[in-house]
Short mmCIF file of C-alpha atoms in Angstrom, two decimals:
data_model
loop_
_atom_site.label_atom_id
_atom_site.label_comp_id
_atom_site.label_asym_id
_atom_site.label_seq_id
_atom_site.Cartn_x
_atom_site.Cartn_y
_atom_site.Cartn_z
CA UNK X 25 18.97 0.02 15.52
CA UNK X 26 17.48 3.50 15.96
CA UNK X 27 14.14 3.44 17.78
CA UNK X 28 12.47 5.61 15.15
CA UNK X 29 9.87 5.36 12.42
CA UNK X 30 10.18 7.36 9.21
CA UNK X 31 6.97 8.49 7.54
CA UNK X 32 5.79 10.55 4.58
CA UNK X 33 5.78 14.08 5.93
CA UNK X 34 5.76 16.85 6.77
CA UNK X 35 3.75 16.89 10.00
CA UNK X 36 0.02 16.88 9.47
CA UNK X 37 -0.26 14.23 6.75
CA UNK X 38 -2.87 11.48 6.67
CA UNK X 39 0.15 9.18 6.92
CA UNK X 40 1.06 10.62 10.32
CA UNK X 41 -2.53 10.27 11.54
CA UNK X 42 -2.63 6.61 10.44
CA UNK X 43 0.81 5.91 11.94
CA UNK X 44 -0.27 7.21 15.34
CA UNK X 45 -3.01 4.53 15.46
CA UNK X 46 -0.29 1.89 15.90
CA UNK X 47 0.32 1.25 19.62
CA UNK X 48 4.08 0.93 19.06
CA UNK X 49 4.21 4.42 17.53
CA UNK X 50 3.96 5.86 21.06
CA UNK X 51 7.35 4.32 21.91
CA UNK X 52 9.18 5.47 18.75
CA UNK X 53 10.52 8.78 17.54
CA UNK X 54 8.41 9.68 14.49
CA UNK X 55 10.49 11.42 11.82
CA UNK X 56 8.86 13.02 8.76
CA UNK X 57 10.54 12.64 5.36
CA UNK X 58 9.86 14.61 2.21
CA UNK X 59 8.97 11.61 0.03
CA UNK X 60 8.12 7.93 0.09
CA UNK X 61 11.52 7.20 -1.47
CA UNK X 62 13.46 9.08 1.20
CA UNK X 63 11.48 7.39 4.01
CA UNK X 64 12.18 3.92 2.60
CA UNK X 65 15.82 4.79 1.91
CA UNK X 66 16.17 5.76 5.57
CA UNK X 67 15.26 2.17 6.47
CA UNK X 68 17.65 0.72 3.91
CA UNK X 69 20.44 2.92 5.29
CA UNK X 70 19.73 1.94 8.90
CA UNK X 71 18.68 5.47 9.84
CA UNK X 72 15.19 4.29 10.88
CA UNK X 73 13.78 1.06 12.23
CA UNK X 74 10.83 1.16 9.83
CA UNK X 75 8.98 3.45 7.44
CA UNK X 76 5.25 4.09 7.27
CA UNK X 77 3.91 4.97 3.81
CA UNK X 78 0.68 4.86 1.76
CA UNK X 79 0.40 1.96 -0.67
CA UNK X 80 -3.19 1.82 -1.94
CA UNK X 81 -6.41 3.81 -2.00
CA UNK X 82 -9.91 2.64 -2.72
CA UNK X 83 -10.43 5.14 -5.55
CA UNK X 84 -7.31 4.78 -7.71
CA UNK X 85 -5.80 1.50 -6.50
CA UNK X 86 -2.10 1.06 -5.82
CA UNK X 87 0.11 4.06 -5.02
CA UNK X 88 2.63 3.66 -7.83
CA UNK X 89 5.43 5.57 -6.09
CA UNK X 90 5.39 3.15 -3.17
CA UNK X 91 4.96 0.04 -5.30
CA UNK X 92 7.88 1.03 -7.52
CA UNK X 93 10.12 1.67 -4.51
CA UNK X 94 9.30 -1.78 -3.10
CA UNK X 95 9.90 -3.41 -6.50
CA UNK X 96 13.35 -1.84 -6.96
CA UNK X 97 16.36 -1.38 -4.69
CA UNK X 98 17.44 -3.44 -1.70
CA UNK X 99 14.63 -5.73 -0.50
CA UNK X 100 12.24 -4.51 2.19
CA UNK X 101 9.38 -6.24 3.96
CA UNK X 102 5.87 -5.22 5.03
CA UNK X 103 5.03 -5.95 8.68
CA UNK X 104 1.74 -4.14 9.34
CA UNK X 105 -1.05 -2.38 7.50
CA UNK X 106 -3.52 0.31 8.55
CA UNK X 107 -6.72 1.46 6.86
CA UNK X 108 -7.77 5.09 7.26
CA UNK X 109 -10.99 6.68 6.04
CA UNK X 110 -10.16 9.73 3.95
CA UNK X 111 -12.05 12.96 3.53
CA UNK X 112 -10.51 16.26 2.49
CA UNK X 113 -10.79 19.86 3.55
CA UNK X 114 -9.98 22.83 1.33
CA UNK X 115 -7.41 24.77 3.35
CA UNK X 116 -6.75 28.47 2.67
CA UNK X 117 -5.11 31.44 4.31
CA UNK X 118 -7.52 33.30 6.59
CA UNK X 119 -9.78 35.66 4.66
CA UNK X 120 -9.59 33.76 1.36
CA UNK X 121 -12.94 33.26 -0.39
CA UNK X 122 -13.80 30.52 -2.87
CA UNK X 123 -13.83 33.10 -5.68
CA UNK X 124 -10.23 34.09 -4.81
CA UNK X 125 -8.82 30.64 -5.51
CA UNK X 126 -6.89 30.36 -8.79
CA UNK X 127 -4.36 27.67 -7.81
CA UNK X 128 -4.72 24.55 -5.68
CA UNK X 129 -2.32 21.81 -4.64
CA UNK X 130 -2.23 18.38 -2.99
CA UNK X 131 -0.58 14.99 -3.36
CA UNK X 132 -1.28 13.45 -6.81
CA UNK X 133 -3.28 10.62 -5.19
CA UNK X 134 -5.75 13.21 -3.86
CA UNK X 135 -6.77 14.55 -7.27
CA UNK X 136 -8.90 11.55 -8.35
CA UNK X 137 -10.69 11.71 -5.01
CA UNK X 138 -11.79 15.36 -5.41
CA UNK X 139 -11.97 15.65 -9.22
CA UNK X 140 -15.75 15.98 -9.43
CA UNK X 141 -15.87 18.46 -6.55
CA UNK X 142 -13.27 20.60 -8.33
CA UNK X 143 -15.21 20.46 -11.58
CA UNK X 144 -18.39 21.58 -9.85
CA UNK X 145 -16.92 24.26 -7.58
CA UNK X 146 -13.58 25.41 -9.06
CA UNK X 147 -13.70 24.46 -12.75
CA UNK X 148 -10.98 26.91 -13.85
CA UNK X 149 -8.51 26.34 -11.03
CA UNK X 150 -4.90 25.38 -11.83
CA UNK X 151 -3.82 22.15 -10.14
CA UNK X 152 -0.20 21.62 -9.07
CA UNK X 153 1.03 18.46 -7.35
CA UNK X 154 2.78 18.51 -3.97
CA UNK X 155 4.99 15.92 -2.28
CA UNK X 156 2.20 15.30 0.25
CA UNK X 157 -1.10 16.86 1.26
CA UNK X 158 0.48 18.44 4.33
CA UNK X 159 3.30 19.81 2.20
CA UNK X 160 0.61 21.40 0.04
CA UNK X 161 -0.78 23.07 3.16
CA UNK X 162 2.70 24.35 3.96
CA UNK X 163 3.02 25.81 0.46
CA UNK X 164 -0.31 27.61 0.90
CA UNK X 165 0.94 29.01 4.20
CA UNK X 166 4.01 30.33 2.34
CA UNK X 167 1.81 31.96 -0.32
CA UNK X 168 2.86 29.65 -3.16
CA UNK X 169 -0.71 28.49 -3.80
CA UNK X 170 -4.17 29.74 -2.92
CA UNK X 171 -5.56 26.50 -1.49
CA UNK X 172 -4.66 22.92 -0.65
CA UNK X 173 -6.60 19.71 -0.22
CA UNK X 174 -5.51 18.11 3.04
CA UNK X 175 -6.92 16.74 6.27
CA UNK X 176 -8.86 19.30 8.28
CA UNK X 177 -6.51 18.53 11.18
CA UNK X 178 -3.63 20.14 9.23
CA UNK X 179 -5.25 23.61 9.30
CA UNK X 180 -4.10 24.56 12.81
CA UNK X 181 -0.59 23.21 12.20
CA UNK X 182 -0.09 25.56 9.24
CA UNK X 183 -2.13 28.57 10.34
CA UNK X 184 -4.84 27.98 7.75
CA UNK X 185 -8.59 27.73 7.84
CA UNK X 186 -10.86 25.08 6.35
CA UNK X 187 -12.98 26.83 3.74
CA UNK X 188 -14.81 23.59 2.89
CA UNK X 189 -14.82 20.23 4.67
CA UNK X 190 -16.00 16.67 4.04
CA UNK X 191 -14.86 16.80 0.41
CA UNK X 192 -14.79 13.44 -1.38
CA UNK X 193 -16.12 12.13 -4.66
CA UNK X 194 -16.47 8.55 -3.38
CA UNK X 195 -18.28 7.64 -0.19
CA UNK X 196 -16.29 5.59 2.32
CA UNK X 197 -12.97 6.26 0.58
CA UNK X 198 -10.03 4.66 2.35
CA UNK X 199 -6.25 4.63 2.05
CA UNK X 200 -4.12 1.68 3.06
CA UNK X 201 -0.77 2.36 4.73
CA UNK X 202 2.02 -0.12 5.45
CA UNK X 203 4.83 -0.35 7.97
CA UNK X 204 7.97 -1.41 6.09
CA UNK X 205 11.26 -2.66 7.55
CA UNK X 206 14.31 -4.65 6.58
CA UNK X 207 13.78 -8.37 5.83
CA UNK X 208 13.36 -10.65 8.83
CA UNK X 209 11.17 -13.53 9.94
CA UNK X 210 7.50 -12.61 9.37
CA UNK X 211 5.17 -12.37 12.34
CA UNK X 212 3.26 -15.50 13.35
CA UNK X 213 -0.01 -16.07 11.46
CA UNK X 214 -3.15 -14.62 13.00
CA UNK X 215 -5.75 -16.44 10.91
CA UNK X 216 -6.51 -13.23 8.99
CA UNK X 217 -3.36 -12.44 7.04
CA UNK X 218 -2.15 -11.13 3.72
CA UNK X 219 0.94 -12.05 1.69
CA UNK X 220 2.52 -9.62 -0.78
CA UNK X 221 4.88 -10.53 -3.62
CA UNK X 222 6.25 -9.10 -6.87
CA UNK X 223 6.43 -11.43 -9.88
CA UNK X 224 8.54 -11.23 -13.04
CA UNK X 225 7.72 -13.51 -15.98
CA UNK X 226 10.52 -15.47 -17.67
CA UNK X 227 9.24 -14.45 -21.09
CA UNK X 228 6.24 -12.89 -22.78
CA UNK X 229 3.96 -15.61 -24.10
CA UNK X 230 0.23 -16.27 -24.55
CA UNK X 231 -1.30 -17.25 -21.24
CA UNK X 232 1.68 -16.01 -19.23
CA UNK X 233 -0.40 -14.07 -16.72
CA UNK X 234 -2.87 -16.95 -16.53
CA UNK X 235 0.01 -19.25 -15.56
CA UNK X 236 0.95 -16.94 -12.68
CA UNK X 237 -2.62 -16.55 -11.47
CA UNK X 238 -3.21 -20.29 -11.79
CA UNK X 239 -0.71 -20.97 -9.01
CA UNK X 240 -3.07 -19.09 -6.67
CA UNK X 241 -6.37 -20.24 -8.17
CA UNK X 242 -5.68 -23.99 -8.04
CA UNK X 243 -4.94 -23.66 -4.33
CA UNK X 244 -8.05 -21.63 -3.53
CA UNK X 245 -6.16 -18.41 -2.74
CA UNK X 246 -8.05 -15.18 -3.28
CA UNK X 247 -6.14 -12.17 -4.64
CA UNK X 248 -6.74 -8.75 -3.08
CA UNK X 249 -4.47 -6.66 -5.33
CA UNK X 250 -3.03 -7.26 -8.80
CA UNK X 251 -1.23 -4.36 -10.42
CA UNK X 252 1.26 -4.33 -13.27
CA UNK X 253 4.27 -2.02 -13.13
CA UNK X 254 6.78 -1.35 -15.94
CA UNK X 255 10.22 -2.86 -15.38
CA UNK X 256 12.04 -0.11 -17.28
CA UNK X 257 13.37 -2.67 -19.77
CA UNK X 258 11.19 -1.41 -22.63
CA UNK X 259 7.57 -1.13 -23.75
CA UNK X 260 5.58 -4.20 -22.82
CA UNK X 261 7.91 -5.35 -20.04
CA UNK X 262 6.00 -5.53 -16.76
CA UNK X 263 6.20 -7.08 -13.34
CA UNK X 264 3.13 -7.80 -11.21
CA UNK X 265 2.48 -6.66 -7.64
CA UNK X 266 0.19 -9.13 -5.88
CA UNK X 267 -1.56 -9.19 -2.50
CA UNK X 268 -2.98 -12.63 -1.68
CA UNK X 269 -5.04 -13.86 1.23
CA UNK X 270 -3.16 -16.02 3.70
CA UNK X 271 0.24 -16.36 5.37
CA UNK X 272 3.45 -17.90 4.03
CA UNK X 273 3.19 -20.52 6.79
CA UNK X 274 -0.16 -21.71 5.33
CA UNK X 275 0.48 -24.81 3.21
CA UNK X 276 -1.53 -23.49 0.26
CA UNK X 277 0.32 -20.16 0.23
CA UNK X 278 3.74 -21.79 0.60
CA UNK X 279 3.01 -24.18 -2.26
CA UNK X 280 1.79 -21.33 -4.45
CA UNK X 281 5.00 -19.42 -3.80
CA UNK X 282 7.06 -22.52 -4.60
CA UNK X 283 5.16 -22.89 -7.87
CA UNK X 284 5.74 -19.26 -8.73
CA UNK X 285 9.44 -19.56 -7.90
CA UNK X 286 9.68 -22.42 -10.41
CA UNK X 287 8.04 -20.60 -13.31
CA UNK X 288 8.98 -16.95 -12.72
CA UNK X 289 12.19 -15.20 -13.65
CA UNK X 290 12.12 -13.63 -10.19
CA UNK X 291 9.85 -13.53 -7.15
CA UNK X 292 10.28 -10.84 -4.51
CA UNK X 293 8.62 -11.68 -1.21
CA UNK X 294 7.29 -8.54 0.48
CA UNK X 295 5.98 -10.14 3.63
CA UNK X 296 3.04 -11.83 5.36
CA UNK X 297 1.20 -9.65 7.87
CA UNK X 298 -2.17 -9.19 9.63
CA UNK X 299 -5.02 -7.83 7.55
CA UNK X 300 -6.49 -4.54 8.71
CA UNK X 301 -9.91 -5.01 7.14
CA UNK X 302 -11.04 -8.14 8.96
CA UNK X 303 -10.20 -10.32 11.95
CA UNK X 304 -9.95 -14.13 12.10
CA UNK X 305 -13.71 -14.45 12.71
CA UNK X 306 -14.39 -12.68 9.42
CA UNK X 307 -12.24 -14.93 7.23
CA UNK X 308 -13.99 -17.62 5.20
CA UNK X 309 -12.86 -21.20 5.65
CA UNK X 310 -10.42 -22.44 2.98
CA UNK X 311 -11.99 -23.97 -0.11
CA UNK X 312 -12.42 -27.73 -0.13
CA UNK X 313 -9.05 -29.41 -0.55
CA UNK X 314 -6.91 -26.39 0.38
CA UNK X 315 -6.72 -26.48 4.19
CA UNK X 316 -3.43 -27.31 5.90
CA UNK X 317 -4.81 -30.65 7.16
CA UNK X 318 -5.80 -31.66 3.64
CA UNK X 319 -2.33 -30.80 2.34
CA UNK X 320 -0.81 -32.94 5.10
CA UNK X 321 -3.16 -35.84 4.31
CA UNK X 322 -2.33 -35.66 0.61
CA UNK X 323 1.43 -35.53 1.28
CA UNK X 324 1.13 -38.53 3.59
CA UNK X 325 -0.77 -40.47 0.92
CA UNK X 326 1.96 -39.78 -1.66
CA UNK X 327 4.61 -40.91 0.81
CA UNK X 328 2.71 -44.15 1.43
CA UNK X 329 2.39 -44.73 -2.30
CA UNK X 330 6.13 -44.25 -2.69
CA UNK X 331 6.71 -46.81 0.06
CA UNK X 332 4.25 -49.28 -1.42
CA UNK X 333 1.86 -48.87 1.53
CA UNK X 334 -1.20 -47.70 -0.37
#
């Protein structure tokens, strides 16, 4: 297997900055790809050991491009996550003034995070989407656009200057990134974990979503992400991307997944991995009746009843 990580490029993206916070990144060749799809396809094709891509931001929620790529195609698995605080700089060619800017570019996920700033400072500017924020900076360098929203760290890489910095509509905005590889045994539980799955209903019926959520709720499992995505089979046909607290080795999580497997048309397991937002000391104790020991005690009681030993 190639000792390399693919990531959403080009060089100078927030994705690259987040990737370099992983200790193992120092021992891998880091290869930029032009899109989330191409980075994940590199893993599927065996060209890279893993891919590092954005999956969620605190302003707009799930990154639909990444979610859709994980929903479709050959199965992949999430092994790690990283949270990165995000603030933008307005990068321009040297000598450009704010009044000179008629066109601006960035990744589509950036627009909701700078929308109010744009309205207040550049209300008549034309927005064009780029494959990534760093790619937007590259396009400004080439003269395709007047300005780009990107990390301030990208300015030197592309010979630009930061006309404005610390741009963000929401305080403490963060983006979540994930390290994705081919399916294998998940890492051992840490006590502060997250499990990701995609769920497809068997049919559309009243209370269908409630039935899915009930498998988590009755076992005291908190959900951290719930996002519907169209299946492509017609209007009204959706699957559901879910992040749940806990690890597949936890009895409550395993039982919830078994329940979902029984009632869903399909369940795609995307992995159990350490949470980036909190350590074991910050995780609340399981709700009454949902700890592993209580599951074991209940199973033992049923077995004794079956044997006539109650």
